Coordinates of C-alpha atoms in Angstrom, one line a residue:
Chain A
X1 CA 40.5 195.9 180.5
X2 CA 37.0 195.1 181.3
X3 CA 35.0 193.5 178.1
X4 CA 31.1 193.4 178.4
X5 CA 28.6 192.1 176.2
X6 CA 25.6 194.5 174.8
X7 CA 22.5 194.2 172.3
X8 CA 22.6 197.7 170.9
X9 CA 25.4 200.5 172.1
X10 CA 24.3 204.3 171.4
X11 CA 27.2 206.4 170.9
X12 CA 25.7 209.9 171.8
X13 CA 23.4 211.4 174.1
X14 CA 21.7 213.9 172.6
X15 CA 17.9 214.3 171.1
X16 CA 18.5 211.4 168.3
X17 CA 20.3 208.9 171.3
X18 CA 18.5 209.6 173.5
X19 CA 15.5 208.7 170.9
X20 CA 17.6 205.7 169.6
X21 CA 17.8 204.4 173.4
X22 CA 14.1 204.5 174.4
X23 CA 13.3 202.9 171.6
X24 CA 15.8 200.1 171.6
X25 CA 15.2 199.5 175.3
X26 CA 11.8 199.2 174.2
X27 CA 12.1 196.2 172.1
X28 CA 13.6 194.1 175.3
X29 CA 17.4 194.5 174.2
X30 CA 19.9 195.1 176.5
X31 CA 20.9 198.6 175.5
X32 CA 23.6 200.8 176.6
X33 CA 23.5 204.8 175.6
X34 CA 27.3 206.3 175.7
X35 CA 27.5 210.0 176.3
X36 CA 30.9 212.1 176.2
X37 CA 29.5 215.1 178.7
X38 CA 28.6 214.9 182.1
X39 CA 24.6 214.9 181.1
X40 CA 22.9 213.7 178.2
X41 CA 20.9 215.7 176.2
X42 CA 23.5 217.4 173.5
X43 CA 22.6 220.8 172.8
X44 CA 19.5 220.8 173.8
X45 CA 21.1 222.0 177.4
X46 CA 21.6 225.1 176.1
X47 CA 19.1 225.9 173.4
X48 CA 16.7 227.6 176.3
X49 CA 14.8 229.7 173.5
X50 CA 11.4 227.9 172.0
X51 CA 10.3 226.4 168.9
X52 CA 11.6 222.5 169.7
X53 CA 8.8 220.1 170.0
X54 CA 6.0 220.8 167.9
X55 CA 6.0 218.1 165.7
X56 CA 6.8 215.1 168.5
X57 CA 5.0 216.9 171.9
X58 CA 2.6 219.1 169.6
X59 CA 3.8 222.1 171.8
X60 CA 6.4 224.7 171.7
X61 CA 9.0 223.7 173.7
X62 CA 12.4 224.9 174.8
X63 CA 15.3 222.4 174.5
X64 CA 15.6 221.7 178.0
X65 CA 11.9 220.8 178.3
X66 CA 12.3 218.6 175.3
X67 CA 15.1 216.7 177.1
X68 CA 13.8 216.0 180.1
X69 CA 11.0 214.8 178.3
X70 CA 13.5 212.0 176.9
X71 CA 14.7 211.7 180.1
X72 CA 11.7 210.8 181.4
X73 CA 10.6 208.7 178.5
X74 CA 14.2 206.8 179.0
X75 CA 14.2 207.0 183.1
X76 CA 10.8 204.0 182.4
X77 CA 12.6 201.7 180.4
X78 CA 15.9 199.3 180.9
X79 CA 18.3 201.1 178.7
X80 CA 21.2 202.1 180.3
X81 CA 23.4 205.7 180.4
X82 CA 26.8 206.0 180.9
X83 CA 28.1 209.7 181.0
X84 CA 31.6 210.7 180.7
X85 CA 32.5 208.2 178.5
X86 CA 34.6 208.6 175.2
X87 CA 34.6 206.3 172.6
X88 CA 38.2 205.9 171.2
X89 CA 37.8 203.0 168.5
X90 CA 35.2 200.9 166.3
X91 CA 36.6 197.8 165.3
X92 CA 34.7 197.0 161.6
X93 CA 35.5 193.0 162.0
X94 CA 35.4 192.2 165.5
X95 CA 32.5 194.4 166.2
X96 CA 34.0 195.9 169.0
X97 CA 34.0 199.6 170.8
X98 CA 36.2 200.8 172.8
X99 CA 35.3 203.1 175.1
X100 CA 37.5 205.3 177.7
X101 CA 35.4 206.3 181.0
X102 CA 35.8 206.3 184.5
X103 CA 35.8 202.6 185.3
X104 CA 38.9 202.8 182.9
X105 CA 38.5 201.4 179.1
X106 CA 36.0 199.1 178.6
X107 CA 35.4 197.5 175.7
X108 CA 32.2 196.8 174.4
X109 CA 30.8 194.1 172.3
X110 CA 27.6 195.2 170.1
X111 CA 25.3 193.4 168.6
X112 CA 23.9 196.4 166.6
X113 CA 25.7 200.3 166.8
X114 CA 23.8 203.6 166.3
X115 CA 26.1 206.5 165.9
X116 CA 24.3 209.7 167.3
X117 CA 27.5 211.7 167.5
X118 CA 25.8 214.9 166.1
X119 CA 28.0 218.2 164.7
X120 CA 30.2 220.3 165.3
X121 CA 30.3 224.0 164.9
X122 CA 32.9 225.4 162.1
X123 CA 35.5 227.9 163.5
X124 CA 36.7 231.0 162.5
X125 CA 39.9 229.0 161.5
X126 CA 37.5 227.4 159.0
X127 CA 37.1 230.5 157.1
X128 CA 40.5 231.9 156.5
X129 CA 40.3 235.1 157.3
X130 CA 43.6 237.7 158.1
X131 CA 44.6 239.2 161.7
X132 CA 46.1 237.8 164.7
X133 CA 44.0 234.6 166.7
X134 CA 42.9 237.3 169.5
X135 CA 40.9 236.5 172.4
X136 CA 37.8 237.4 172.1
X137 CA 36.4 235.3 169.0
X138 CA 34.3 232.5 169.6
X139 CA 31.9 229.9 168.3
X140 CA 27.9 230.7 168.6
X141 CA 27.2 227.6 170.3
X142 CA 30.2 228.3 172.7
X143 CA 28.9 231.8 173.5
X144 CA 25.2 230.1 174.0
X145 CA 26.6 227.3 176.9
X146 CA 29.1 230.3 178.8
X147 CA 25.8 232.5 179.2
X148 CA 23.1 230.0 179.5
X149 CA 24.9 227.7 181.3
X150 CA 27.8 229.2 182.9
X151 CA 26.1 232.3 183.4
X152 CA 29.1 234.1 182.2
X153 CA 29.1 236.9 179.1
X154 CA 31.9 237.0 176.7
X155 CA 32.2 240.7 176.6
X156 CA 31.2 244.2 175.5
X157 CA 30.6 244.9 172.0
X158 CA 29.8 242.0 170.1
X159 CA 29.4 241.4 166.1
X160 CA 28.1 238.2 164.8
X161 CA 29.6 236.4 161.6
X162 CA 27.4 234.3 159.9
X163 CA 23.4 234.4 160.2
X164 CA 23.0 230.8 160.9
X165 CA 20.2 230.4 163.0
X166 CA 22.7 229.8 166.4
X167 CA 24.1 233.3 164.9
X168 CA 20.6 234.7 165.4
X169 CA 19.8 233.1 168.6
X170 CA 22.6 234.5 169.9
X171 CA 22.0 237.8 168.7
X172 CA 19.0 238.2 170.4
X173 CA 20.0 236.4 173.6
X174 CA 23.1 238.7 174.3
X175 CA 21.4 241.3 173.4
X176 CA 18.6 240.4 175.8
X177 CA 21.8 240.1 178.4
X178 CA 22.7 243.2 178.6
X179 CA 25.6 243.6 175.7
X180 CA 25.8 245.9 172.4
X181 CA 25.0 243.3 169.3
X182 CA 26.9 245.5 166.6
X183 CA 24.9 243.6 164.4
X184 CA 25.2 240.4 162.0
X185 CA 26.7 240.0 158.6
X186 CA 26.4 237.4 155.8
X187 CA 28.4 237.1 153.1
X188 CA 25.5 235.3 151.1
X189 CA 22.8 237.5 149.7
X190 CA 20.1 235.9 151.5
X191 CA 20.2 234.6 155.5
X192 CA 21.8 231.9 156.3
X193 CA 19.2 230.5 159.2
X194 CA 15.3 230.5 159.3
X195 CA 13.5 233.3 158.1
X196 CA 11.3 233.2 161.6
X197 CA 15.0 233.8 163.4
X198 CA 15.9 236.8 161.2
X199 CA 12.1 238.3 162.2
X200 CA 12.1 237.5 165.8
X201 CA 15.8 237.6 167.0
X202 CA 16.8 240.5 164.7
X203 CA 13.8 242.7 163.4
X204 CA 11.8 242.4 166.8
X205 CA 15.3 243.4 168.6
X206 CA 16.6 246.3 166.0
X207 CA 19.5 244.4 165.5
X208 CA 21.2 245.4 161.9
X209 CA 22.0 242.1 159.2
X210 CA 24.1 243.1 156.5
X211 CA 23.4 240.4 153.6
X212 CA 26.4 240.5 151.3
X213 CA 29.2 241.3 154.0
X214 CA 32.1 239.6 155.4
X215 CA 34.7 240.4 158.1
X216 CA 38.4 240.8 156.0
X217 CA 40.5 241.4 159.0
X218 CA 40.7 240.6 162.5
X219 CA 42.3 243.4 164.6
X220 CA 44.1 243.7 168.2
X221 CA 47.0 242.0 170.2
X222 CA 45.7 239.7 173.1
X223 CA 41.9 240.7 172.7
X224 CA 40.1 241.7 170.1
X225 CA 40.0 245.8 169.2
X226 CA 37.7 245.6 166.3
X227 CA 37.1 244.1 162.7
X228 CA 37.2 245.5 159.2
X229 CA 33.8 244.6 157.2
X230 CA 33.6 245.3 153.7
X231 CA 30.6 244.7 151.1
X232 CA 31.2 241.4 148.1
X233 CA 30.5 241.1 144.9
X234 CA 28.8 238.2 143.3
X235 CA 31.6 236.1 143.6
X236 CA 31.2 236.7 147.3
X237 CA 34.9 239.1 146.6
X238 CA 35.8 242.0 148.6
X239 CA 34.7 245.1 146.8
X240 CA 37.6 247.4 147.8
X241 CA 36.5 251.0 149.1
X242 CA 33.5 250.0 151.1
X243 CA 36.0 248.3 154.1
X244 CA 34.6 250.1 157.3
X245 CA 36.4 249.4 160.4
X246 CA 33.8 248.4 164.1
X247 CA 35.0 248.5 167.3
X248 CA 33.9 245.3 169.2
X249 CA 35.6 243.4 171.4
X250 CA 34.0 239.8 170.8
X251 CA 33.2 238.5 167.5
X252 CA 30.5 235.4 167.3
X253 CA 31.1 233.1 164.3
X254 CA 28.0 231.2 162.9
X255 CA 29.3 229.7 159.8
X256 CA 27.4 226.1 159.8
X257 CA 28.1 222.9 161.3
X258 CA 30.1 220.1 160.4
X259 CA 28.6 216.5 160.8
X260 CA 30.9 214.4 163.2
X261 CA 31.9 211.0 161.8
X262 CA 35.2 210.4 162.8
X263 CA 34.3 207.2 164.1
X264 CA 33.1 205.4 161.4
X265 CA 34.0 207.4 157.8
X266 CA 37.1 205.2 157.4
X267 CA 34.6 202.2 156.8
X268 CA 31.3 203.2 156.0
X269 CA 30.2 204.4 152.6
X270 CA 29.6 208.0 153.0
X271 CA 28.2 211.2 151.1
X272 CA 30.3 213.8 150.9
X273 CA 27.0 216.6 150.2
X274 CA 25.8 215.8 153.2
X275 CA 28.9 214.9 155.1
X276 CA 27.7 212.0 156.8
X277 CA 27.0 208.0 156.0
X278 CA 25.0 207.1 153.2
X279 CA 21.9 205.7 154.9
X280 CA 18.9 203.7 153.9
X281 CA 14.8 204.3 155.4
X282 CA 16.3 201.9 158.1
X283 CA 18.5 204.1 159.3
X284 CA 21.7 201.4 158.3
X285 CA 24.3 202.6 157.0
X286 CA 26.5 200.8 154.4
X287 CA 27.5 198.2 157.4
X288 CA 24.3 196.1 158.3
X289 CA 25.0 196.4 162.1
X290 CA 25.7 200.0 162.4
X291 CA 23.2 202.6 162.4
X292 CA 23.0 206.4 162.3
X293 CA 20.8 209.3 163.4
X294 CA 20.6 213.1 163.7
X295 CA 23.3 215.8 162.5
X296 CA 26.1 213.2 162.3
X297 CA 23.9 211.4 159.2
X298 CA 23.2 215.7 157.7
X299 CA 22.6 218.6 159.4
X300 CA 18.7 218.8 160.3
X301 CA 16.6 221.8 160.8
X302 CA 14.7 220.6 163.6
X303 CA 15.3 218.8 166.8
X304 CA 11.9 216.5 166.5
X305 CA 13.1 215.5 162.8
X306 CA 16.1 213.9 164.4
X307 CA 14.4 212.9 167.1
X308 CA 12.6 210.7 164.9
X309 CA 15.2 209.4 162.9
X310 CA 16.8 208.2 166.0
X311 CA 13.3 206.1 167.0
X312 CA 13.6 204.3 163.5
X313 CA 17.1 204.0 163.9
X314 CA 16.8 202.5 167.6
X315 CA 14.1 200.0 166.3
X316 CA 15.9 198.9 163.7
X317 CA 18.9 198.3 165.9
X318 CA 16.7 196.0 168.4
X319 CA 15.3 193.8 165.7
X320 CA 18.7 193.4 164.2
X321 CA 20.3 192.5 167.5
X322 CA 16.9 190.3 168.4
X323 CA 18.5 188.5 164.9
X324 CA 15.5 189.2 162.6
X325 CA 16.1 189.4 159.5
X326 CA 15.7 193.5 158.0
X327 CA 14.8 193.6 154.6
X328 CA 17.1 194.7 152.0
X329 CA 17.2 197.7 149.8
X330 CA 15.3 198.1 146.8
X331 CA 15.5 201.5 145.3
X332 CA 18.3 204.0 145.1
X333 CA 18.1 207.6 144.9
X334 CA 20.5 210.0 142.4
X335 CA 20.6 213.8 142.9
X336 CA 19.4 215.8 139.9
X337 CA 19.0 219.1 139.5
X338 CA 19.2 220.9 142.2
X339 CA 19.4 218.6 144.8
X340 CA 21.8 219.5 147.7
X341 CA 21.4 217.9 151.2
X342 CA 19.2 214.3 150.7
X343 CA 18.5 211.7 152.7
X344 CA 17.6 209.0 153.0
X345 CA 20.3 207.3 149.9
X346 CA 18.4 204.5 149.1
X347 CA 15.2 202.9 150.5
X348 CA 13.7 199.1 151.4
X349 CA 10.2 200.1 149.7
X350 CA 8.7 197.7 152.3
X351 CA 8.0 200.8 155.2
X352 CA 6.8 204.2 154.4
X353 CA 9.6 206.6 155.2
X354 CA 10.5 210.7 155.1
X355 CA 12.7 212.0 152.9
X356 CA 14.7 215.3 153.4
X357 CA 16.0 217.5 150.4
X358 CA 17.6 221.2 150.8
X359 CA 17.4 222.5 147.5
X360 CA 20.7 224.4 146.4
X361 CA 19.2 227.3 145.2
X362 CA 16.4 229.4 146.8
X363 CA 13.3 228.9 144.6
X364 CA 10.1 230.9 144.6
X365 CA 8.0 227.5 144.3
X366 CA 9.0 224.6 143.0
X367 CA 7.8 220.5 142.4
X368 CA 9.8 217.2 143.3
X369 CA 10.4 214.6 140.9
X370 CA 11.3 211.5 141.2
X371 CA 12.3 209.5 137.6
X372 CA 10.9 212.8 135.9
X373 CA 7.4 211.9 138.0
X374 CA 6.1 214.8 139.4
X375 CA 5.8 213.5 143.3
X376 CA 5.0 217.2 145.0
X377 CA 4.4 220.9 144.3
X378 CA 5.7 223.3 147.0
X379 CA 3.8 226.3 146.2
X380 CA 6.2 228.5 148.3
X381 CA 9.6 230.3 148.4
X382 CA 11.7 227.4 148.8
X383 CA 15.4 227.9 150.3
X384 CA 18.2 226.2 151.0
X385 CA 18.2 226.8 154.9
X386 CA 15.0 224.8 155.0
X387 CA 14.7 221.2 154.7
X388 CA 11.7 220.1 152.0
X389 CA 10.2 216.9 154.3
X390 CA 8.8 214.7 151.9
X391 CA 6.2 211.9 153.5
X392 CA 6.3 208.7 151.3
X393 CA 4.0 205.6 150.9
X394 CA 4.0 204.9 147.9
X395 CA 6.7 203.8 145.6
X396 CA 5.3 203.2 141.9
X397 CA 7.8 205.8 140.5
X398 CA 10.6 204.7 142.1
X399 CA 13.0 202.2 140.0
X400 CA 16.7 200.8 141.2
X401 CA 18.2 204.0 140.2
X402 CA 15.7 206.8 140.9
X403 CA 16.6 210.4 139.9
X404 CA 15.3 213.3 141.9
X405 CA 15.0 216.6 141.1
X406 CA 14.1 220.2 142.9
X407 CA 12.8 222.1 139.4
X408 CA 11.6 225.7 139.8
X409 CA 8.0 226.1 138.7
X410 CA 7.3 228.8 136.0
Chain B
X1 CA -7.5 250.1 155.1
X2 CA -4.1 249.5 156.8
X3 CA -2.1 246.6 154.9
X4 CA 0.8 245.1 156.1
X5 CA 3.0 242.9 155.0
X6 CA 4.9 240.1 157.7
X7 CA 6.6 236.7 157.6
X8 CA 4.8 234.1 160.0
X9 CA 6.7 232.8 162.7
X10 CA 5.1 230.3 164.0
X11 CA 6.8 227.7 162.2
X12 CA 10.1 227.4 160.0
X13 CA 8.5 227.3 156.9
X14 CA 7.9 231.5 157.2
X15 CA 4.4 232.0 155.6
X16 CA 4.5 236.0 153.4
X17 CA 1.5 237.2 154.8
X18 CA 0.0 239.8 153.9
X19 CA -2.7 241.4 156.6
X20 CA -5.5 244.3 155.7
X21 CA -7.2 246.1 158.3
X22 CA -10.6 247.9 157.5
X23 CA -12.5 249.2 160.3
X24 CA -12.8 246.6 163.0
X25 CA -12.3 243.4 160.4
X26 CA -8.8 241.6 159.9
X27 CA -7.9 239.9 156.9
X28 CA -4.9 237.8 156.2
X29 CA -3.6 236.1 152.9
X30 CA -0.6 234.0 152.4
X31 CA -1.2 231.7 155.5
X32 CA -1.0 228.3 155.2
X33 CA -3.1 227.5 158.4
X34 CA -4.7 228.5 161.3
X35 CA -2.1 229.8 163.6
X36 CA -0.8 232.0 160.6
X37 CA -3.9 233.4 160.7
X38 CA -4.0 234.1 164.2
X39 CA -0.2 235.0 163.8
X40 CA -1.4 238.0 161.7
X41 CA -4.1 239.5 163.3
X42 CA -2.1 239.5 166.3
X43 CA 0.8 241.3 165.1
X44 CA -1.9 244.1 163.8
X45 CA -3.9 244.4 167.1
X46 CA -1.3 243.8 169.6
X47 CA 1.9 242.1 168.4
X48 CA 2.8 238.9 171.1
X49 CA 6.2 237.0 171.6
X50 CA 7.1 234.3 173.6
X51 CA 10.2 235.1 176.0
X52 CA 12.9 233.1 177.2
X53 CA 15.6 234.1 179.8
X54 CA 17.0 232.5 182.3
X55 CA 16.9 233.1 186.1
X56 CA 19.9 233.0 188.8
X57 CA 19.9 230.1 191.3
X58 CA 21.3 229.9 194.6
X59 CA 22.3 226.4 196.1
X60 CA 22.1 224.7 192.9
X61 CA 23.9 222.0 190.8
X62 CA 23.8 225.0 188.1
X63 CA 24.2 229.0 188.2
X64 CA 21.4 229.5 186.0
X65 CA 17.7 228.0 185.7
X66 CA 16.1 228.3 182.3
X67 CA 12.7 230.0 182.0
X68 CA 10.1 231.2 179.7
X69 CA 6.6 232.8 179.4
X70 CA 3.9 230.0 179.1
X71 CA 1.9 232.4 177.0
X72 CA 3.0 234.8 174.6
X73 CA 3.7 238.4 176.4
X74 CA 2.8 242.0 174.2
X75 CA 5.7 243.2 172.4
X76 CA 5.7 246.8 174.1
X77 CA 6.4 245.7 177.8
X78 CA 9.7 243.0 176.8
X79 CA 12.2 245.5 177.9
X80 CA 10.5 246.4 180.9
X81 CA 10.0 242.4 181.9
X82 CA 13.6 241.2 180.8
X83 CA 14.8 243.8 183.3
X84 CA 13.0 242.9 186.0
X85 CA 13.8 239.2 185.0
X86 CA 17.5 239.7 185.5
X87 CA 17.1 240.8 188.8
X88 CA 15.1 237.6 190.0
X89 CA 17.1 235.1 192.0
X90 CA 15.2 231.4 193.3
X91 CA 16.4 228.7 195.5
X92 CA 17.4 225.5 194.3
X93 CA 15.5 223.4 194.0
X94 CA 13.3 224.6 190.9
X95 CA 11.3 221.8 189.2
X96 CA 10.7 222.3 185.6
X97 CA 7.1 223.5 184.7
X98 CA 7.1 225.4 188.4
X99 CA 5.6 229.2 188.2
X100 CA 8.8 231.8 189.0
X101 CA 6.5 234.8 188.9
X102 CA 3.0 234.6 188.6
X103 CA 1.1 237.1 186.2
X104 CA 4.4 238.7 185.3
X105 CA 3.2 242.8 184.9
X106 CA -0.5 241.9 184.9
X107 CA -0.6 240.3 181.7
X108 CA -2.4 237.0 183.1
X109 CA 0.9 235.0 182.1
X110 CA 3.2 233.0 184.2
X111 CA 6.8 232.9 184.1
X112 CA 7.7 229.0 184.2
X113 CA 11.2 227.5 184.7
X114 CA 12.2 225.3 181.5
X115 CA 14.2 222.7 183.3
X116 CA 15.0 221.0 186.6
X117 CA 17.8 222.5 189.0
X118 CA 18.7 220.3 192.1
X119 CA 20.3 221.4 194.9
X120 CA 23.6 221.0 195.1
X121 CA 25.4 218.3 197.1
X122 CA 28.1 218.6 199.3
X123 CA 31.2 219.7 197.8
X124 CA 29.8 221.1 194.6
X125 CA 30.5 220.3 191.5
X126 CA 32.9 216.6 192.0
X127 CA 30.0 215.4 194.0
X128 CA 27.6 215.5 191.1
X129 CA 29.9 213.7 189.1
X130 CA 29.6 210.6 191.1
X131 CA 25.3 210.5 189.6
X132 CA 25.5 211.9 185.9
X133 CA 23.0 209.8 183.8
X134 CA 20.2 211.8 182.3
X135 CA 20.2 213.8 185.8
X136 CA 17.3 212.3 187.0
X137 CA 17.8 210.7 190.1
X138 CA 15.7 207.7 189.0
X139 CA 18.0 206.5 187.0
X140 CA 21.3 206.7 189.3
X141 CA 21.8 203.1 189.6
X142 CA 22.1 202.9 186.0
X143 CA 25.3 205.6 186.4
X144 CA 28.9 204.5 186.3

């Protein structure tokens, strides 16, 4: 077993480690970026549709173009990639990772750690619904890398579960290839993904969404014949009588994403709202030499917003493995009303920082608060599916426990 | 006056906008900046979207190379282009930002590949293996 000595080791090669690595490599550490896949650059592979990039490039990119932008960014500096690699252990104490790839297992020892695992898709299996496990049923995001990438489609007839905004994508991009989108349902009144997807992958296409629908039964033997929908009620229930049976022979399933933090939740403090580490402006998570960015830390709504995170995150590593000394935190933050998805947990006060909330409840305006201070009015339909980014400088109102709130405006 | 009501999407926050038309003068409400505004007279005069597909490669490390329109395209001719899309083939290798079709049904808008497709090496896929990195050949020496 091979041992090998490193400043700062990126687990994860998509938009946030890839972000984490240039950055880090900037700062003159010796920095090593571990990806899993054969190429880096996470799902941003397949995500050929636009909208990436605006905020970072100030242009509309695809997701491939925004890669090999990092790749470009990260082909001028030191930092170093190694593809195909697994890691199969942290080791809290030691500092130690163990990594499988093809020189064997090697195990690294770190200096500093930025987890960039990103998320996974939820499953069908994650929703419980009756009927046998046909062929036939598959992930969004699985659908999205056999016909972008593979150039393969997964059948005829297709209905989409879920109107996350993969769900939508999808939608429009088999549709666009040539197969019959049924149409999508949601089982929450409102869509699940960005109101821009349900306008340009659904209206501009004529594909039907049916908001307050779910799927209660999965039918055929070896592939998929066809699946009973049916309207809910307000407890998102059934309503028996309005079950109507569609013939399609692939189903889609776009039911959210789970952070990935296998690696690290058995010894870092983490959040179960957002499903991932708690995490300060720093990017550190509750162990000083580990660091997280992207959709492992929450789910994000935009590639340049983890993108960033992952430049904070990679400079924060490098000073830490340069053995400077990173301020400590200061203020803490407490969801209040209405406060879903938040990050970051708890702040230095010596930077200024962005905060991301995702209210619980969809609001037709509403202000931020922070210790009953009114920080920020958004003066438009605010929903859960979109992240409120908050840009802070200042930190008068903040105190060592700070409550936030997301308060509906009258 | 024609009035109509749209959501913006030109960013994910999803502007209501609201958009009169009287005679030959455009008005829209509910934008919160400039490209809502051209968002919305757009969609009343001739409604544009940008289009992304992807185009069949021969000789390359992948099947597929990803493309879009570097301009946005009208609305009424989308079927008619992503048909004659699907039928386009290129040879590896396709350098990202390089034109696929040029002026794509005379609407003075290019059709651009989105990424980078090499050709492939000897023995297909195994070979790549051997260079994975970020797929740029610069960086090979740093590859396992």
């Amino acid at each position: 077993m091979r041992k090998e000595k490193v400043d700062v080791l990126v687990i994860g090669g998509g938009a946030a480690g890839l972000a984490a690595a240039i950055e880090s490599a900037n700062h003159g550490v010796k920095t090593i970026l571990l990806e899993r896949e054969r190429k880096t650059g996470g799902v941003l592979n397949q995500c050929i549709h636009n909208g990436f990039g605006l905020h970072v490039f100030k242009q509309e990119l695809t997701g491939p173009e925004f890669m090999e932008l990092l790749w470009e960014e990260l082909s001028k500096t030191s930092a170093i990639v190694k593809s195909d690699s697994t890691v199969l252990k942290i080791a809290p104490e030691s500092k130690e990772v163990t990594v499988l790839s093809r020189e064997g297992v090697v195990i690294y020892q770190v200096k500093s750690l930025i987890v960039s695992t990103g998320a996974r898709e939820r499953s069908l299996n994650n929703l419980g619904i009756p009927g046998a496990r046909v062929a036939g049923v598959f992930t969004a995001g699985v659908v999205q890398k056999m016909v972008n990438i593979y150039n393969r489609l997964p059948g005829h007839n297709v209905l989409i579960v879920g109107s996350g905004d993969i769900g939508l994508i999808m939608a429009r991009r088999l549709k666009i290839e040539g197969m019959n989108v049924v149409g999508v349902v949601e089982i929450m009144p409102e869509p699940g993904g960005l109101i821009r997807n349900v306008v340009q992958c659904l209206e501009d296409f004529d594909i039907p969404l049916w908001l307050s629908h779910t799927v209660t039964e999965i039918h055929g033997t070896g592939r998929l014949e066809g699946v009973t929908v049916a309207k809910v009620d307000g407890e998102l229930k059934p309503i028996l009588g309005t079950e109507k049976f569609l013939k399609v022979d692939t189903l889609v399933t776009s039911v959210g994403l789970i952070p990935q933090n296998g690696l690290i939740e058995n010894f870092v403090e983490m959040d179960p709202i957002n499903r991932g580490p708690v995490i300060d402006d720093l990017m550190r998570t509750s162990v000083e030499w580990i660091f997280a960015a992207g959709n492992n830390v929450a789910v994000h709504d935009l590639v340049d917003f983890v993108y960033e995170e992952g430049k904070i995150a990679g400079k924060y590593a490098a000073l830490y493995a340069l053995g400077e000394k990173l301020p400590g935190v200061k203020y803490n933050f407490k969801r209040g009303n209405n406060v879903g998805v938040m990050l970051p947990h708890r702040v230095t006060g010596e930077i200024p920082f962005k905060m991301y909330i995702r209210s619980k409840k969809i609001l037709k305006s509403c202000e931020v608060k922070f210790n009953g201070k009114r920080f920020r009015i958004f003066n438009w339909k605010i929903r859960p599916s979109e992240m409120l980014d908050l840009h802070l400088n200042k930190f008068d109102a903040f105190s060592e426990t700070t409550n936030v709130e997301v308060n509906e405006l009258e | 006056m024609s009035k109509k009501k749209m959501i913006c999407i030109m960013c994910p926050i999803g502007c209501e906008l609201t958009v009169s038309k009287q005679g030959e003068k455009i008005t829209v409400e509910g934008n919160r900046c400039l490209r809502g505004r051209e968002y919305g007279i757009n969609e009343m005069v001739n409604p544009r979207r940008v289009l992304t597909m992807s185009v069949k490669v021969e000789n390359g490390e992948m099947d597929l190379v990803s493309v879009r329109t570097d301009a946005p395209i009208p609305k009424k001719l989308i079927y008619d282009i992503i048909e004659y899309i699907k039928k386009l083939k290129v040879k590896a290798p396709v350098k990202r930002g390089e034109i696929i079709v040029k002026n794509i049904f005379n609407t003075g808008v290019n059709l651009i590949a989105t990424r980078t497709v090499e050709k492939t090496k000897m023995g297909g896929e195994d070979e790549i293996r051997t260079c994975t990195g970020s797929g740029n050949d610069k960086l090979s020496g740093n590859c396992v």
